[in-house]
Short mmCIF file of C-alpha atoms in Angstrom, two decimals:
data_model
loop_
_atom_site.label_atom_id
_atom_site.label_comp_id
_atom_site.label_asym_id
_atom_site.label_seq_id
_atom_site.Cartn_x
_atom_site.Cartn_y
_atom_site.Cartn_z
CA MET A 1 -5.41 24.22 126.55
CA LYS A 2 -6.53 24.85 130.09
CA GLN A 3 -3.78 25.91 132.46
CA PRO A 4 -3.34 23.81 135.62
CA VAL A 5 -4.69 25.41 138.78
CA VAL A 6 -2.80 25.71 142.08
CA ALA A 7 -4.94 26.54 145.13
CA ILE A 8 -3.38 28.22 148.18
CA VAL A 9 -5.22 27.21 151.36
CA GLY A 10 -4.59 27.39 155.09
CA ARG A 11 -5.84 28.76 158.37
CA PRO A 12 -6.56 32.49 158.62
CA ASN A 13 -3.56 34.80 158.87
CA VAL A 14 -0.81 32.28 158.07
CA GLY A 15 0.42 34.36 155.10
CA LYS A 16 -1.38 32.85 152.10
CA SER A 17 -1.75 36.18 150.31
CA THR A 18 1.91 37.01 150.99
CA ILE A 19 2.89 33.71 149.34
CA LEU A 20 0.66 34.54 146.35
CA ASN A 21 2.29 37.94 145.98
CA ARG A 22 5.79 36.42 146.17
CA LEU A 23 5.05 33.75 143.57
CA ALA A 24 3.46 36.33 141.27
CA GLY A 25 6.30 38.79 141.75
CA LYS A 26 3.94 41.66 142.49
CA ARG A 27 1.29 42.74 144.96
CA LEU A 28 -1.98 41.15 143.85
CA ALA A 29 -3.75 40.37 147.11
CA LEU A 30 -4.37 42.46 150.19
CA VAL A 31 -1.94 41.75 153.02
CA ASN A 32 -2.88 42.81 156.54
CA ASP A 33 -2.40 41.57 160.09
CA GLU A 34 -6.16 41.38 160.48
CA PRO A 35 -7.42 37.77 160.03
CA GLY A 36 -9.90 37.23 157.23
CA VAL A 37 -8.72 39.96 154.85
CA THR A 38 -9.03 37.62 151.83
CA ARG A 39 -12.65 36.62 151.36
CA ASP A 40 -13.02 35.60 147.72
CA ARG A 41 -10.97 33.48 145.38
CA ILE A 42 -8.27 35.56 143.68
CA TYR A 43 -6.90 34.19 140.38
CA HIS A 44 -3.63 35.05 138.68
CA SER A 45 -1.76 33.46 135.80
CA ILE A 46 1.95 32.73 136.45
CA GLU A 47 4.77 31.59 134.19
CA HIS A 48 7.87 29.92 135.66
CA LYS A 49 10.61 28.59 133.40
CA GLY A 50 8.25 28.53 130.39
CA PHE A 51 5.47 26.67 132.25
CA ARG A 52 2.19 28.52 132.82
CA PHE A 53 -0.28 27.84 135.62
CA THR A 54 -2.99 29.68 137.55
CA LEU A 55 -2.66 30.52 141.24
CA VAL A 56 -5.78 30.81 143.38
CA ASP A 57 -5.63 32.59 146.74
CA THR A 58 -8.46 31.81 149.16
CA GLY A 59 -9.86 32.91 152.47
CA GLY A 60 -8.91 31.12 155.68
CA LEU A 61 -10.12 27.61 156.52
CA ASP A 62 -10.02 26.64 160.19
CA LEU A 63 -12.92 24.09 160.20
CA ALA A 64 -13.92 25.11 163.75
CA PRO A 65 -17.69 25.47 164.37
CA SER A 66 -18.95 29.00 163.74
CA ASP A 67 -22.26 30.88 163.57
CA ASP A 68 -20.79 33.58 161.34
CA PRO A 69 -22.58 33.32 157.94
CA LEU A 70 -19.87 35.32 156.17
CA ARG A 71 -17.15 32.96 157.40
CA THR A 72 -19.22 30.06 156.09
CA LEU A 73 -19.32 31.72 152.64
CA VAL A 74 -15.55 32.28 152.75
CA GLU A 75 -14.92 28.62 153.56
CA GLU A 76 -17.25 27.53 150.76
CA GLN A 77 -15.10 29.55 148.35
CA SER A 78 -11.95 27.85 149.67
CA ARG A 79 -13.46 24.39 149.20
CA LYS A 80 -14.49 25.24 145.63
CA ALA A 81 -10.89 26.26 144.95
CA VAL A 82 -9.72 22.87 146.27
CA GLU A 83 -12.23 21.07 144.04
CA GLU A 84 -10.99 22.74 140.85
CA ALA A 85 -7.27 22.61 141.77
CA ASP A 86 -4.68 20.31 140.21
CA LEU A 87 -2.29 21.00 143.10
CA ILE A 88 -2.82 22.41 146.59
CA LEU A 89 -0.40 24.51 148.63
CA LEU A 90 -1.20 24.09 152.33
CA VAL A 91 0.32 27.14 154.04
CA VAL A 92 1.09 26.79 157.75
CA GLU A 93 2.85 29.02 160.27
CA GLY A 94 6.24 27.55 161.10
CA THR A 95 6.93 29.38 164.38
CA HIS A 96 4.06 27.68 166.24
CA GLY A 97 4.34 24.08 165.03
CA PRO A 98 1.29 22.11 163.80
CA THR A 99 -1.99 23.31 165.33
CA LEU A 100 -5.27 21.47 165.66
CA GLY A 101 -6.51 23.51 162.67
CA ASP A 102 -3.54 22.33 160.58
CA TRP A 103 -4.29 18.70 161.49
CA ARG A 104 -7.94 19.10 160.49
CA LEU A 105 -7.01 20.72 157.21
CA ALA A 106 -4.44 18.03 156.41
CA GLU A 107 -7.06 15.35 157.00
CA GLU A 108 -9.58 17.07 154.72
CA LEU A 109 -7.00 17.61 151.97
CA ARG A 110 -5.95 13.95 152.09
CA SER A 111 -9.57 12.98 151.36
CA SER A 112 -9.54 15.22 148.26
CA ASN A 113 -7.04 12.88 146.56
CA LYS A 114 -5.19 15.93 145.21
CA PRO A 115 -1.40 16.37 145.44
CA VAL A 116 -0.46 18.69 148.33
CA LEU A 117 2.71 20.66 149.10
CA VAL A 118 3.09 21.83 152.70
CA VAL A 119 4.49 25.38 152.75
CA VAL A 120 5.88 26.34 156.16
CA ASN A 121 5.73 30.13 156.18
CA LYS A 122 7.07 32.88 158.49
CA LEU A 123 10.50 31.28 158.89
CA ASP A 124 12.29 34.57 158.32
CA SER A 125 15.84 33.24 158.78
CA VAL A 126 17.54 30.15 157.36
CA ASP A 127 18.50 29.37 160.95
CA ASP A 128 14.80 28.70 161.59
CA PHE A 129 14.28 26.34 158.65
CA HIS A 130 14.71 23.29 160.89
CA LEU A 131 11.34 24.14 162.46
CA ALA A 132 9.69 22.93 159.27
CA TYR A 133 10.54 19.33 160.17
CA ASP A 134 7.75 19.34 162.78
CA PHE A 135 5.24 19.40 159.94
CA TYR A 136 6.23 15.96 158.67
CA GLN A 137 3.66 14.89 161.28
CA LEU A 138 0.86 16.02 158.96
CA GLY A 139 1.65 13.09 156.69
CA LEU A 140 1.66 15.13 153.46
CA GLY A 141 5.29 14.70 152.49
CA GLU A 142 8.29 17.03 152.67
CA PRO A 143 7.44 20.43 154.21
CA ILE A 144 9.02 23.38 152.40
CA PRO A 145 10.32 26.20 154.64
CA VAL A 146 9.85 29.72 153.26
CA SER A 147 9.59 33.34 154.28
CA GLY A 148 6.86 35.02 152.25
CA LEU A 149 7.83 38.32 153.85
CA TYR A 150 11.48 38.22 152.73
CA GLY A 151 11.21 35.79 149.81
CA LEU A 152 13.51 33.16 151.34
CA ASN A 153 13.35 29.81 149.51
CA VAL A 154 10.38 30.91 147.37
CA GLY A 155 12.32 30.06 144.20
CA TYR A 156 12.75 26.48 145.43
CA LEU A 157 9.02 26.34 146.22
CA CYS A 158 8.19 27.46 142.68
CA ASP A 159 10.51 24.82 141.20
CA LYS A 160 8.87 22.09 143.31
CA LEU A 161 5.43 23.35 142.37
CA VAL A 162 6.14 23.20 138.63
CA ASP A 163 7.83 19.79 138.91
CA CYS A 164 4.74 18.46 140.68
CA LEU A 165 2.39 19.88 138.04
CA LYS A 166 4.46 18.42 135.21
CA GLN A 167 4.52 15.05 136.91
CA ASN A 168 0.76 15.00 137.38
CA GLN A 169 -0.36 16.58 134.11
CA GLY A 170 2.45 16.25 131.64
CA GLU A 171 4.52 18.92 129.98
CA GLU A 172 1.85 20.00 127.50
CA GLU A 173 -0.84 20.66 130.10
CA GLY A 174 0.94 23.76 131.33
CA GLY A 175 0.98 25.22 127.85
CA ILE A 176 2.35 28.65 127.02
CA ALA A 177 -0.39 29.76 124.64
CA ARG A 178 -1.25 33.40 125.27
CA GLU A 179 -4.71 34.25 124.02
CA GLU A 180 -5.65 37.90 124.21
CA ALA A 181 -8.47 38.39 126.69
CA VAL A 182 -10.67 41.46 126.92
CA LYS A 183 -10.07 42.83 130.42
CA VAL A 184 -13.35 43.90 132.03
CA ALA A 185 -13.59 45.62 135.42
CA LEU A 186 -16.88 45.79 137.31
CA ILE A 187 -16.96 49.11 139.14
CA GLY A 188 -19.54 50.92 141.23
CA ARG A 189 -20.63 52.09 144.64
CA PRO A 190 -21.00 49.54 147.45
CA ASN A 191 -24.03 47.23 147.39
CA VAL A 192 -25.23 47.95 143.85
CA GLY A 193 -24.95 44.25 142.90
CA LYS A 194 -21.48 44.01 141.34
CA SER A 195 -20.70 40.58 142.77
CA SER A 196 -24.12 39.24 141.79
CA LEU A 197 -23.60 40.42 138.21
CA PHE A 198 -20.09 38.98 138.28
CA ASN A 199 -21.46 35.56 139.24
CA ARG A 200 -24.05 35.73 136.46
CA LEU A 201 -21.38 36.65 133.92
CA VAL A 202 -18.90 33.92 134.86
CA GLY A 203 -21.67 31.34 135.27
CA GLU A 204 -20.87 30.16 138.78
CA GLU A 205 -20.57 31.35 142.36
CA ARG A 206 -16.95 32.52 142.09
CA ALA A 207 -17.53 35.65 144.17
CA ILE A 208 -19.18 35.91 147.57
CA VAL A 209 -22.58 37.57 147.39
CA SER A 210 -23.97 39.22 150.48
CA ASP A 211 -26.49 41.92 151.31
CA LEU A 212 -23.84 43.57 153.47
CA PRO A 213 -22.02 46.48 151.77
CA GLY A 214 -18.28 45.97 151.57
CA THR A 215 -18.31 42.17 151.30
CA THR A 216 -15.83 42.28 148.41
CA ARG A 217 -12.52 43.76 149.61
CA ASP A 218 -10.10 42.82 146.86
CA ALA A 219 -10.14 42.30 143.11
CA ILE A 220 -10.93 38.82 141.80
CA ASP A 221 -9.58 38.00 138.33
CA THR A 222 -11.50 35.29 136.49
CA LEU A 223 -10.89 34.11 132.94
CA VAL A 224 -14.12 33.18 131.17
CA ARG A 225 -14.61 31.90 127.62
CA VAL A 226 -17.96 32.67 126.00
CA ASN A 227 -18.80 32.10 122.31
CA ASP A 228 -15.12 31.58 121.40
CA LYS A 229 -14.08 34.81 123.11
CA THR A 230 -12.05 35.12 126.28
CA TYR A 231 -12.74 37.72 128.96
CA ARG A 232 -10.82 38.52 132.11
CA PHE A 233 -13.35 39.78 134.63
CA VAL A 234 -12.31 41.77 137.66
CA ASP A 235 -14.82 42.16 140.50
CA THR A 236 -13.80 44.95 142.86
CA ALA A 237 -14.61 46.54 146.18
CA GLY A 238 -17.24 49.29 146.13
CA ILE A 239 -15.92 52.82 145.70
CA ARG A 240 -17.25 55.34 148.22
CA ARG A 241 -16.80 59.08 148.27
CA LYS A 242 -13.40 59.98 149.73
CA THR A 243 -15.04 61.61 152.76
CA ARG A 244 -16.70 58.28 153.65
CA VAL A 245 -13.67 56.02 153.20
CA ARG A 246 -12.14 54.97 156.50
CA PRO A 247 -8.33 54.98 156.73
CA GLY A 248 -6.58 51.62 156.58
CA LEU A 249 -7.93 48.50 154.89
CA GLU A 250 -11.06 50.10 153.38
CA GLN A 251 -8.95 52.91 151.94
CA TYR A 252 -6.55 50.41 150.39
CA SER A 253 -9.46 48.40 148.92
CA SER A 254 -10.75 51.55 147.25
CA MET A 255 -7.27 52.27 145.84
CA ARG A 256 -7.12 48.75 144.42
CA SER A 257 -10.45 49.35 142.66
CA PHE A 258 -8.95 52.35 140.87
CA THR A 259 -5.95 50.18 139.97
CA SER A 260 -8.38 47.67 138.43
CA ILE A 261 -9.81 50.45 136.28
CA LYS A 262 -6.35 51.34 135.01
CA ARG A 263 -5.51 47.78 133.96
CA SER A 264 -8.87 47.10 132.27
CA ASP A 265 -9.94 47.61 128.67
CA VAL A 266 -13.65 48.09 129.29
CA VAL A 267 -15.31 49.09 132.56
CA VAL A 268 -18.82 47.88 133.34
CA MET A 269 -20.07 50.69 135.54
CA VAL A 270 -22.77 49.19 137.78
CA ALA A 271 -25.42 51.55 139.13
CA ASP A 272 -28.62 50.97 141.11
CA ALA A 273 -31.59 51.39 138.76
CA GLN A 274 -33.77 52.40 141.71
CA GLU A 275 -31.51 55.31 142.60
CA GLY A 276 -30.55 56.34 139.07
CA ILE A 277 -27.20 57.91 138.27
CA THR A 278 -25.88 59.60 141.40
CA SER A 279 -23.28 62.34 141.63
CA GLN A 280 -20.76 59.69 142.76
CA ASP A 281 -21.58 57.61 139.66
CA ASN A 282 -20.97 60.66 137.48
CA ARG A 283 -17.61 61.29 139.15
CA LEU A 284 -16.59 57.68 138.53
CA ILE A 285 -17.67 57.85 134.88
CA ASN A 286 -15.66 61.04 134.36
CA TYR A 287 -12.61 59.40 135.97
CA ILE A 288 -12.96 56.26 133.81
CA ALA A 289 -13.30 58.24 130.57
CA GLN A 290 -11.22 61.37 131.09
CA ARG A 291 -8.46 60.20 133.42
CA ALA A 292 -8.15 56.47 132.73
CA GLY A 293 -9.31 56.50 129.08
CA LYS A 294 -11.25 53.24 129.26
CA GLY A 295 -14.33 52.04 127.40
CA ILE A 296 -17.53 52.15 129.44
CA VAL A 297 -20.75 50.14 129.56
CA LEU A 298 -23.32 51.28 132.12
CA ALA A 299 -25.37 48.51 133.77
CA ALA A 300 -28.44 49.82 135.62
CA ASN A 301 -28.89 46.86 137.96
CA LYS A 302 -31.86 45.77 140.13
CA CYS A 303 -34.33 46.83 137.43
CA ASP A 304 -36.59 43.96 138.56
CA LEU A 305 -37.38 46.01 141.67
CA LEU A 306 -38.72 48.93 139.63
CA ASP A 307 -42.31 49.49 138.64
CA PRO A 308 -42.73 48.31 134.99
CA GLN A 309 -43.83 51.81 133.91
CA VAL A 310 -40.63 53.23 135.42
CA VAL A 311 -38.55 50.71 133.49
CA LYS A 312 -40.23 51.71 130.21
CA THR A 313 -39.47 55.35 130.77
CA PHE A 314 -35.90 54.84 131.95
CA PRO A 315 -33.77 57.11 129.73
CA PRO A 316 -32.09 55.06 126.97
CA SER A 317 -28.98 57.25 127.04
CA LEU A 318 -28.22 59.36 130.06
CA LEU A 319 -24.79 60.21 128.73
CA ARG A 320 -23.65 61.22 125.28
CA PHE A 321 -21.73 58.14 124.19
CA ILE A 322 -22.18 55.41 126.82
CA PRO A 323 -24.52 52.44 126.18
CA ILE A 324 -26.91 51.85 129.09
CA ILE A 325 -28.31 48.39 129.82
CA LEU A 326 -31.11 47.55 132.24
CA THR A 327 -30.06 44.43 134.16
CA SER A 328 -31.20 42.21 136.99
CA ALA A 329 -28.59 39.95 138.54
CA ARG A 330 -31.41 38.19 140.41
CA THR A 331 -33.42 37.19 137.32
CA GLY A 332 -30.67 37.25 134.70
CA PHE A 333 -32.40 39.96 132.66
CA GLY A 334 -29.98 41.88 130.44
CA ILE A 335 -26.91 39.77 131.32
CA ALA A 336 -26.33 38.61 127.71
CA SER A 337 -26.48 42.24 126.57
CA ILE A 338 -23.56 43.14 128.83
CA LEU A 339 -21.12 40.93 126.90
CA LYS A 340 -22.49 42.07 123.53
CA ASN A 341 -21.95 45.68 124.53
CA VAL A 342 -18.52 44.95 126.00
CA ASP A 343 -17.48 43.47 122.63
CA MET A 344 -18.87 46.46 120.77
CA VAL A 345 -17.25 49.04 123.05
CA TYR A 346 -13.92 47.18 122.96
CA SER A 347 -13.87 47.34 119.15
CA GLN A 348 -14.80 51.05 119.23
CA TRP A 349 -12.08 51.69 121.83
CA ARG A 350 -9.49 50.19 119.48
CA LYS A 351 -10.85 51.76 116.29
CA SER A 352 -8.45 53.42 113.85
CA ILE A 353 -9.59 56.02 111.31
CA PRO A 354 -7.72 56.56 108.00
CA THR A 355 -6.23 60.05 107.76
CA PRO A 356 -8.06 61.00 104.49
CA ALA A 357 -11.45 60.09 105.99
CA LEU A 358 -10.65 61.97 109.18
CA ASN A 359 -9.65 65.17 107.35
CA SER A 360 -12.70 64.96 105.10
CA VAL A 361 -14.95 65.06 108.18
CA LEU A 362 -12.82 67.87 109.63
CA ARG A 363 -13.23 70.03 106.50
CA GLU A 364 -16.99 69.50 106.46
CA ALA A 365 -17.26 70.33 110.16
CA VAL A 366 -15.34 73.60 109.73
CA SER A 367 -17.40 74.56 106.67
CA ARG A 368 -20.62 74.12 108.63
CA LYS A 369 -19.43 76.01 111.69
CA ALA A 370 -16.64 78.54 111.42
CA LEU A 371 -14.08 78.99 114.16
CA PRO A 372 -14.30 82.23 116.20
CA LEU A 373 -11.61 84.84 115.85
CA TYR A 374 -8.67 84.76 118.25
CA ARG A 375 -7.48 88.23 119.26
CA GLY A 376 -8.90 89.56 116.02
CA LYS A 377 -7.13 86.94 113.90
CA LYS A 378 -8.64 84.10 111.90
CA VAL A 379 -8.08 80.62 113.32
CA ARG A 380 -7.50 77.82 110.80
CA LEU A 381 -7.61 74.08 111.47
CA LEU A 382 -5.05 72.73 109.03
CA TYR A 383 -5.27 68.96 109.32
CA ALA A 384 -5.60 66.09 111.79
CA SER A 385 -4.31 62.55 112.24
CA GLN A 386 -5.02 59.71 114.62
CA VAL A 387 -1.96 59.09 116.76
CA GLY A 388 -3.16 56.22 118.93
CA THR A 389 -5.91 53.84 119.99
CA SER A 390 -7.17 52.42 123.28
CA PRO A 391 -8.56 55.06 123.59
CA PRO A 392 -8.55 56.75 120.15
CA ARG A 393 -6.29 59.83 120.26
CA PHE A 394 -6.26 62.59 117.65
CA LEU A 395 -3.74 65.33 116.97
CA PHE A 396 -5.02 68.54 115.35
CA PHE A 397 -2.74 71.15 113.82
CA ALA A 398 -3.82 74.79 113.75
CA ASN A 399 -2.23 78.20 113.31
CA TYR A 400 -3.53 79.30 116.75
CA PRO A 401 -4.39 76.15 118.76
CA GLN A 402 -4.84 78.23 121.90
CA GLY A 403 -7.64 80.07 120.13
CA ILE A 404 -9.88 77.00 119.79
CA PRO A 405 -12.44 77.24 122.64
CA LEU A 406 -13.73 74.27 124.62
CA ALA A 407 -17.19 74.53 123.04
CA TYR A 408 -15.70 74.15 119.57
CA ARG A 409 -13.61 71.17 120.66
CA ARG A 410 -16.81 69.50 121.89
CA TYR A 411 -18.40 70.29 118.54
CA LEU A 412 -15.53 68.51 116.76
CA GLU A 413 -15.91 65.52 119.09
CA ASN A 414 -19.63 65.32 118.28
CA GLN A 415 -18.89 65.41 114.55
CA LEU A 416 -16.38 62.57 114.84
CA ARG A 417 -18.81 60.51 116.90
CA LYS A 418 -21.61 61.18 114.41
CA GLU A 419 -19.44 59.94 111.55
CA PHE A 420 -17.35 57.17 113.13
CA GLY A 421 -19.26 56.09 116.25
CA PHE A 422 -16.78 55.52 119.08
CA ILE A 423 -19.73 54.26 121.15
CA GLY A 424 -18.73 53.71 124.77
CA SER A 425 -15.18 54.96 124.15
CA PRO A 426 -13.67 58.27 125.16
CA ILE A 427 -11.76 60.10 122.44
CA TRP A 428 -8.86 62.32 123.34
CA PHE A 429 -7.81 65.45 121.45
CA GLU A 430 -4.54 67.34 121.34
CA PHE A 431 -4.14 70.66 119.52
CA ARG A 432 -0.72 71.76 118.36
CA ALA A 433 0.69 74.69 116.41
CA GLN A 434 2.01 73.82 112.98
CA SER A 435 5.79 73.67 113.15
#
């Protein structure tokens, strides 16, 4: 059953993302003194006292006239969050009293006919909680004083929030069913079309799309159900080379992208089909496979901009084990293949091989290609077993494990892939002396 949705809205820089982080109990959204840090909708599932709901953080809404097209996109995202919400948290800054922007927002939220809780933030001492009374003027009921920075009264806010959801939707609507979702991160350099692909995959404009590099600053989690399968998509900021990353907010955005890789199951590596696989793409792929151990699908996006003859001759497999899909976020070409390949790579990433079958392949591999001598002594591979999945991990026992060269280890990997597949998944080896 669908979890109820709680949208966090308010003027820029009133502490919406800080409130989200406090309610979630961990740092999910970027927090910075610069207004406008949050640009997209950021989703996170929360459980409080056995009741589950989804929080949505949004960019700032101030309703003042503006010629900035990016701010218009941000405000469109906030309004979409309000439309899908079952409850709205209107975050205001308590130290200044109600502003004209707060009044405008309150009026717009009243017209939505959705229940609203007024959260008076930045009251960092209980001695300041009386300042919240000024916000009764907004006509949205009892204002709740909190300090997102220090966590003051956030527990009470969470209790009120859940009570309100139960009252409006009933106890069963919150549900506590936990369906396993395949976690998919979209990763790539700036401006290769990650957000456009993200929107195609989730089937709506959940992420801001712009021709300007760096439009996406934070990760956006979105649960999507397709053909009776659930996916958690994470759209992330573009990853530049370290020498091109500016200190501060851009650096933190890049760090969060690497965090998204670590908490994913499968990474859709988005590259520009016009440019091909760059050295930066190769570095990212090596990090995803060798350091993070995640499944990989490579989406060569913007293929609609290529000459048809170029598309036909585009290499079907630039890398040894990674499926490559030609896609166009603009036309929708190849989008369905992304999910099919994500499913396939996810199953390969979690594959388990029986020990007898594994050792049978090992014996055949050694018989076809003998191990080189190590300091004049014969090296023997005794047996192997799979010791883990996600990614598949194998432990090999030998009399002289240090005598097995890298080239022979790659040969063994190729033999396992030839027999068992592991398409799109790294496989990790460990060699140990027999005890």
